[in-house]
């Protein structure tokens, strides 16, 4: 059974940086094609929203709210997907989830992701 394990969340001051990691177990990124991984987030009282997505061949897209600040990347040798977050703002706070599904960037939507991690909490406070 494929599982996704996120790490890297924590408390950071506004303007600070964090790097989130997502490692699949039971699934080696280098061994498969035609999949997409995404980072989603959910703040208390709000719906889950997409942040950034990356395909198996490294094509990415990101929500306008994080462009220029967040970078998604994939390291197949380490079997890990990262989300580098810079210039964090209070609006970026929430639980961040990693998800994976077959397909390309157009498949990377919250309602369509097949596998989900448990999430990692990002708190932004001075």
N, C-alpha and C. Protein backbone atom coordinates (compact mmCIF):
# COMPACT_ATOMS: atom_id res chain seq x y z
N UNK A 1 0.84 -1.18 0.00
CA UNK A 1 0.00 0.00 0.00
C UNK A 1 0.88 1.24 0.00
N UNK A 2 0.65 2.12 -0.93
CA UNK A 2 1.44 3.34 -1.02
C UNK A 2 1.06 4.28 0.10
N UNK A 3 2.07 4.80 0.77
CA UNK A 3 1.87 5.81 1.81
C UNK A 3 2.80 6.98 1.55
N UNK A 4 2.34 8.15 1.93
CA UNK A 4 3.13 9.37 1.79
C UNK A 4 3.40 9.93 3.17
N UNK A 5 4.65 10.25 3.44
CA UNK A 5 5.04 10.76 4.75
C UNK A 5 5.65 12.14 4.60
N UNK A 6 5.00 13.12 5.21
CA UNK A 6 5.49 14.49 5.16
C UNK A 6 6.32 14.80 6.41
N UNK A 7 7.23 15.73 6.27
CA UNK A 7 8.00 16.22 7.40
C UNK A 7 8.46 17.63 7.10
N UNK A 8 8.94 18.31 8.13
CA UNK A 8 9.53 19.63 7.93
C UNK A 8 8.70 20.80 8.42
N UNK A 9 7.47 20.53 8.85
CA UNK A 9 6.65 21.62 9.36
C UNK A 9 7.18 22.13 10.69
N UNK A 10 6.65 23.26 11.12
CA UNK A 10 7.09 23.82 12.39
C UNK A 10 6.65 25.25 12.54
N UNK A 11 7.23 25.90 13.53
CA UNK A 11 6.93 27.30 13.82
C UNK A 11 8.01 28.18 13.20
N UNK A 12 7.59 29.20 12.49
CA UNK A 12 8.54 30.12 11.85
C UNK A 12 7.97 31.53 11.93
N UNK A 13 8.86 32.49 11.98
CA UNK A 13 8.44 33.89 12.02
C UNK A 13 8.06 34.37 10.63
N UNK A 14 7.20 35.37 10.54
CA UNK A 14 6.91 35.96 9.22
C UNK A 14 8.20 36.38 8.53
N UNK A 15 8.27 36.06 7.25
CA UNK A 15 9.49 36.34 6.49
C UNK A 15 10.49 35.21 6.50
N UNK A 16 10.24 34.20 7.31
CA UNK A 16 11.16 33.08 7.42
C UNK A 16 10.95 32.04 6.34
N UNK A 17 11.70 30.94 6.47
CA UNK A 17 11.68 29.87 5.47
C UNK A 17 11.53 28.50 6.13
N UNK A 18 10.95 27.60 5.39
CA UNK A 18 10.85 26.19 5.78
C UNK A 18 10.95 25.35 4.52
N UNK A 19 11.46 24.13 4.69
CA UNK A 19 11.45 23.17 3.61
C UNK A 19 10.68 21.93 4.05
N UNK A 20 9.62 21.63 3.33
CA UNK A 20 8.83 20.43 3.59
C UNK A 20 9.32 19.30 2.70
N UNK A 21 9.25 18.08 3.23
CA UNK A 21 9.65 16.89 2.48
C UNK A 21 8.49 15.91 2.45
N UNK A 22 8.43 15.17 1.38
CA UNK A 22 7.41 14.13 1.23
C UNK A 22 8.07 12.90 0.63
N UNK A 23 8.01 11.81 1.35
CA UNK A 23 8.64 10.57 0.89
C UNK A 23 7.58 9.48 0.78
N UNK A 24 7.40 8.94 -0.41
CA UNK A 24 6.48 7.80 -0.56
C UNK A 24 7.12 6.52 -0.03
N UNK A 25 6.32 5.70 0.60
CA UNK A 25 6.78 4.35 0.93
C UNK A 25 5.95 3.37 0.12
N UNK A 26 6.60 2.31 -0.33
CA UNK A 26 5.90 1.38 -1.19
C UNK A 26 5.80 1.87 -2.62
N UNK A 27 6.59 2.90 -2.95
CA UNK A 27 6.54 3.47 -4.28
C UNK A 27 7.84 4.22 -4.52
N UNK A 28 8.55 3.83 -5.59
CA UNK A 28 9.81 4.48 -5.91
C UNK A 28 9.60 5.39 -7.11
N UNK A 29 9.82 6.67 -6.89
CA UNK A 29 9.54 7.66 -7.92
C UNK A 29 10.30 7.38 -9.21
N UNK A 30 11.51 6.82 -9.10
CA UNK A 30 12.33 6.59 -10.29
C UNK A 30 11.80 5.44 -11.14
N UNK A 31 10.96 4.60 -10.57
CA UNK A 31 10.55 3.39 -11.26
C UNK A 31 9.27 3.55 -12.07
N UNK A 32 8.63 4.71 -11.94
CA UNK A 32 7.34 4.88 -12.60
C UNK A 32 7.31 6.18 -13.39
N UNK A 33 6.37 6.26 -14.32
CA UNK A 33 6.16 7.49 -15.08
C UNK A 33 4.67 7.82 -15.02
N UNK A 34 4.34 8.97 -15.59
CA UNK A 34 2.94 9.40 -15.68
C UNK A 34 2.27 9.52 -14.32
N UNK A 35 2.92 10.25 -13.42
CA UNK A 35 2.30 10.57 -12.14
C UNK A 35 2.59 12.03 -11.82
N UNK A 36 1.85 12.52 -10.90
CA UNK A 36 2.05 13.90 -10.45
C UNK A 36 1.93 13.94 -8.93
N UNK A 37 2.81 14.70 -8.32
CA UNK A 37 2.77 14.93 -6.88
C UNK A 37 2.42 16.38 -6.62
N UNK A 38 1.66 16.59 -5.58
CA UNK A 38 1.26 17.94 -5.26
C UNK A 38 1.33 18.23 -3.77
N UNK A 39 1.52 19.48 -3.47
CA UNK A 39 1.40 19.99 -2.11
C UNK A 39 0.10 20.80 -2.03
N UNK A 40 -0.67 20.49 -1.00
CA UNK A 40 -1.92 21.19 -0.73
C UNK A 40 -1.86 21.68 0.70
N UNK A 41 -2.68 22.66 1.03
CA UNK A 41 -2.69 23.16 2.40
C UNK A 41 -4.11 23.48 2.82
N UNK A 42 -4.31 23.42 4.12
CA UNK A 42 -5.62 23.74 4.67
C UNK A 42 -5.45 24.51 5.97
N UNK A 43 -6.00 25.70 5.98
CA UNK A 43 -6.00 26.52 7.18
C UNK A 43 -7.28 26.22 7.96
N UNK A 44 -7.27 26.44 9.26
CA UNK A 44 -8.47 26.18 10.07
C UNK A 44 -9.68 26.95 9.52
N UNK A 45 -10.77 26.24 9.34
CA UNK A 45 -11.99 26.87 8.87
C UNK A 45 -12.05 27.13 7.38
N UNK A 46 -11.03 26.71 6.66
CA UNK A 46 -10.99 26.95 5.22
C UNK A 46 -10.89 25.63 4.46
N UNK A 47 -11.20 25.70 3.19
CA UNK A 47 -11.10 24.52 2.36
C UNK A 47 -9.63 24.26 2.00
N UNK A 48 -9.36 23.02 1.72
CA UNK A 48 -8.02 22.67 1.27
C UNK A 48 -7.78 23.27 -0.12
N UNK A 49 -6.58 23.80 -0.33
CA UNK A 49 -6.26 24.44 -1.59
C UNK A 49 -4.93 23.93 -2.13
N UNK A 50 -4.80 23.98 -3.44
CA UNK A 50 -3.57 23.55 -4.06
C UNK A 50 -2.47 24.59 -3.91
N UNK A 51 -1.25 24.13 -3.73
CA UNK A 51 -0.10 25.02 -3.59
C UNK A 51 0.82 24.86 -4.81
N UNK A 52 1.38 23.68 -4.96
CA UNK A 52 2.30 23.43 -6.08
C UNK A 52 2.22 21.97 -6.48
N UNK A 53 2.51 21.71 -7.76
CA UNK A 53 2.49 20.35 -8.29
C UNK A 53 3.72 20.13 -9.14
N UNK A 54 4.13 18.84 -9.24
CA UNK A 54 5.26 18.49 -10.08
C UNK A 54 5.02 17.12 -10.69
N UNK A 55 5.31 16.99 -11.97
CA UNK A 55 5.15 15.71 -12.64
C UNK A 55 6.42 14.87 -12.50
N UNK A 56 6.33 13.63 -12.92
CA UNK A 56 7.49 12.73 -12.80
C UNK A 56 8.68 13.24 -13.62
N UNK A 57 8.42 14.02 -14.66
CA UNK A 57 9.53 14.54 -15.46
C UNK A 57 9.84 15.99 -15.13
N UNK A 58 9.37 16.47 -13.99
CA UNK A 58 9.82 17.75 -13.47
C UNK A 58 9.07 18.99 -13.90
N UNK A 59 7.95 18.82 -14.56
CA UNK A 59 7.15 19.98 -14.95
C UNK A 59 6.34 20.43 -13.75
N UNK A 60 6.34 21.74 -13.50
CA UNK A 60 5.72 22.25 -12.28
C UNK A 60 4.69 23.32 -12.57
N UNK A 61 3.82 23.52 -11.62
CA UNK A 61 2.99 24.72 -11.59
C UNK A 61 2.71 25.05 -10.13
N UNK A 62 2.35 26.29 -9.89
CA UNK A 62 2.09 26.76 -8.54
C UNK A 62 0.95 27.75 -8.53
N UNK A 63 0.29 27.84 -7.39
CA UNK A 63 -0.75 28.83 -7.22
C UNK A 63 -0.12 30.23 -7.27
N UNK A 64 -0.87 31.18 -7.76
CA UNK A 64 -0.35 32.55 -7.89
C UNK A 64 0.10 33.12 -6.55
N UNK A 65 -0.54 32.68 -5.47
CA UNK A 65 -0.23 33.24 -4.16
C UNK A 65 1.16 32.87 -3.66
N UNK A 66 1.77 31.84 -4.26
CA UNK A 66 3.09 31.39 -3.78
C UNK A 66 4.17 31.52 -4.85
N UNK A 67 3.80 31.92 -6.05
CA UNK A 67 4.80 32.05 -7.11
C UNK A 67 5.87 33.05 -6.71
N UNK A 68 7.11 32.66 -6.95
CA UNK A 68 8.23 33.51 -6.58
C UNK A 68 8.70 33.32 -5.15
N UNK A 69 7.91 32.60 -4.35
CA UNK A 69 8.28 32.35 -2.95
C UNK A 69 8.47 30.87 -2.65
N UNK A 70 7.66 30.02 -3.25
CA UNK A 70 7.71 28.57 -3.00
C UNK A 70 8.29 27.87 -4.24
N UNK A 71 9.06 26.83 -3.99
CA UNK A 71 9.60 26.02 -5.08
C UNK A 71 9.40 24.56 -4.78
N UNK A 72 8.78 23.85 -5.72
CA UNK A 72 8.61 22.41 -5.59
C UNK A 72 9.68 21.72 -6.42
N UNK A 73 10.22 20.64 -5.88
CA UNK A 73 11.26 19.91 -6.60
C UNK A 73 11.17 18.43 -6.26
N UNK A 74 11.80 17.62 -7.10
CA UNK A 74 11.77 16.17 -6.91
C UNK A 74 13.18 15.63 -7.00
N UNK A 75 13.53 14.78 -6.05
CA UNK A 75 14.84 14.11 -6.05
C UNK A 75 14.57 12.61 -6.08
N UNK A 76 14.66 12.04 -7.26
CA UNK A 76 14.31 10.62 -7.38
C UNK A 76 15.33 9.73 -6.69
N UNK A 77 16.57 10.16 -6.60
CA UNK A 77 17.58 9.37 -5.91
C UNK A 77 17.25 9.23 -4.43
N UNK A 78 16.67 10.27 -3.86
CA UNK A 78 16.27 10.23 -2.45
C UNK A 78 14.80 9.87 -2.28
N UNK A 79 14.12 9.64 -3.41
CA UNK A 79 12.70 9.29 -3.38
C UNK A 79 11.89 10.30 -2.58
N UNK A 80 12.16 11.57 -2.83
CA UNK A 80 11.56 12.63 -2.02
C UNK A 80 11.15 13.81 -2.90
N UNK A 81 10.05 14.42 -2.53
CA UNK A 81 9.60 15.67 -3.13
C UNK A 81 9.68 16.75 -2.06
N UNK A 82 10.16 17.90 -2.45
CA UNK A 82 10.37 19.00 -1.51
C UNK A 82 9.48 20.19 -1.86
N UNK A 83 9.18 20.96 -0.84
CA UNK A 83 8.55 22.26 -1.04
C UNK A 83 9.37 23.27 -0.24
N UNK A 84 10.17 24.06 -0.96
CA UNK A 84 10.96 25.10 -0.33
C UNK A 84 10.07 26.34 -0.23
N UNK A 85 9.88 26.82 0.99
CA UNK A 85 8.99 27.96 1.21
C UNK A 85 9.79 29.12 1.80
N UNK A 86 9.81 30.21 1.09
CA UNK A 86 10.52 31.41 1.52
C UNK A 86 9.54 32.55 1.73
N UNK A 87 9.98 33.57 2.43
CA UNK A 87 9.17 34.77 2.67
C UNK A 87 7.78 34.39 3.16
N UNK A 88 7.74 33.54 4.14
CA UNK A 88 6.45 33.04 4.63
C UNK A 88 5.63 34.16 5.26
N UNK A 89 4.34 34.09 5.01
CA UNK A 89 3.40 35.08 5.50
C UNK A 89 2.36 34.39 6.38
N UNK A 90 1.70 35.14 7.25
CA UNK A 90 0.65 34.51 8.08
C UNK A 90 -0.39 33.74 7.28
N UNK A 91 -0.69 34.20 6.07
CA UNK A 91 -1.67 33.52 5.23
C UNK A 91 -1.20 32.15 4.75
N UNK A 92 0.09 31.86 4.90
CA UNK A 92 0.63 30.56 4.48
C UNK A 92 0.47 29.50 5.56
N UNK A 93 0.02 29.87 6.73
CA UNK A 93 -0.11 28.92 7.82
C UNK A 93 -1.19 27.88 7.55
N UNK A 94 -0.97 26.68 8.08
CA UNK A 94 -1.95 25.62 7.91
C UNK A 94 -1.28 24.26 7.91
N UNK A 95 -2.08 23.25 7.68
CA UNK A 95 -1.55 21.91 7.53
C UNK A 95 -1.27 21.65 6.06
N UNK A 96 -0.06 21.24 5.79
CA UNK A 96 0.36 20.98 4.41
C UNK A 96 0.35 19.48 4.15
N UNK A 97 -0.29 19.12 3.06
CA UNK A 97 -0.43 17.73 2.68
C UNK A 97 0.28 17.46 1.37
N UNK A 98 0.90 16.30 1.30
CA UNK A 98 1.47 15.81 0.07
C UNK A 98 0.51 14.79 -0.52
N UNK A 99 0.37 14.80 -1.83
CA UNK A 99 -0.55 13.87 -2.48
C UNK A 99 0.03 13.43 -3.82
N UNK A 100 -0.39 12.25 -4.25
CA UNK A 100 0.11 11.70 -5.51
C UNK A 100 -1.04 11.06 -6.27
N UNK A 101 -1.00 11.19 -7.58
CA UNK A 101 -2.02 10.55 -8.40
C UNK A 101 -1.45 10.27 -9.79
N UNK A 102 -1.98 9.30 -10.48
CA UNK A 102 -1.57 9.10 -11.87
C UNK A 102 -2.00 10.28 -12.73
N UNK A 103 -1.17 10.58 -13.74
CA UNK A 103 -1.55 11.63 -14.68
C UNK A 103 -0.56 12.77 -14.70
N UNK A 104 -0.98 13.86 -15.34
CA UNK A 104 -0.14 15.04 -15.47
C UNK A 104 -0.63 16.18 -14.60
N UNK A 105 -0.15 17.38 -14.95
CA UNK A 105 -0.48 18.54 -14.13
C UNK A 105 -1.99 18.76 -14.03
N UNK A 106 -2.72 18.46 -15.08
CA UNK A 106 -4.16 18.69 -15.05
C UNK A 106 -4.87 17.73 -14.10
N UNK A 107 -4.18 16.70 -13.63
CA UNK A 107 -4.75 15.78 -12.65
C UNK A 107 -4.51 16.23 -11.22
N UNK A 108 -3.67 17.23 -11.07
CA UNK A 108 -3.24 17.67 -9.74
C UNK A 108 -4.25 18.64 -9.13
N UNK A 109 -5.38 18.10 -8.74
CA UNK A 109 -6.42 18.87 -8.07
C UNK A 109 -6.83 18.12 -6.82
N UNK A 110 -7.25 18.87 -5.80
CA UNK A 110 -7.53 18.27 -4.50
C UNK A 110 -8.51 17.11 -4.59
N UNK A 111 -9.55 17.28 -5.38
CA UNK A 111 -10.60 16.26 -5.46
C UNK A 111 -10.17 15.02 -6.23
N UNK A 112 -9.04 15.12 -6.93
CA UNK A 112 -8.65 14.02 -7.79
C UNK A 112 -7.44 13.22 -7.34
N UNK A 113 -6.78 13.65 -6.29
CA UNK A 113 -5.57 12.97 -5.86
C UNK A 113 -5.92 11.63 -5.20
N UNK A 114 -5.18 10.61 -5.56
CA UNK A 114 -5.52 9.27 -5.10
C UNK A 114 -4.91 8.95 -3.73
N UNK A 115 -3.70 9.40 -3.50
CA UNK A 115 -3.01 9.06 -2.25
C UNK A 115 -2.65 10.35 -1.50
N UNK A 116 -2.81 10.29 -0.19
CA UNK A 116 -2.57 11.47 0.65
C UNK A 116 -1.71 11.11 1.84
N UNK A 117 -0.89 12.06 2.26
CA UNK A 117 -0.20 11.94 3.51
C UNK A 117 -1.06 12.46 4.65
N UNK A 118 -0.51 12.34 5.86
CA UNK A 118 -1.24 12.77 7.05
C UNK A 118 -1.14 14.26 7.29
N UNK A 119 -0.18 14.90 6.67
CA UNK A 119 -0.02 16.34 6.80
C UNK A 119 1.04 16.74 7.80
N UNK A 120 1.57 17.94 7.60
CA UNK A 120 2.54 18.52 8.53
C UNK A 120 2.13 19.97 8.76
N UNK A 121 2.19 20.39 10.02
CA UNK A 121 1.65 21.70 10.40
C UNK A 121 2.69 22.79 10.25
N UNK A 122 2.30 23.86 9.61
CA UNK A 122 3.14 25.06 9.49
C UNK A 122 2.47 26.19 10.25
N UNK A 123 3.17 26.71 11.23
CA UNK A 123 2.66 27.81 12.05
C UNK A 123 3.56 29.02 11.84
N UNK A 124 2.94 30.15 11.60
CA UNK A 124 3.70 31.37 11.35
C UNK A 124 3.29 32.41 12.38
N UNK A 125 4.26 32.78 13.19
CA UNK A 125 3.96 33.70 14.27
C UNK A 125 5.24 34.37 14.73
N UNK A 126 5.09 35.63 15.13
CA UNK A 126 6.25 36.34 15.67
C UNK A 126 6.27 36.21 17.20
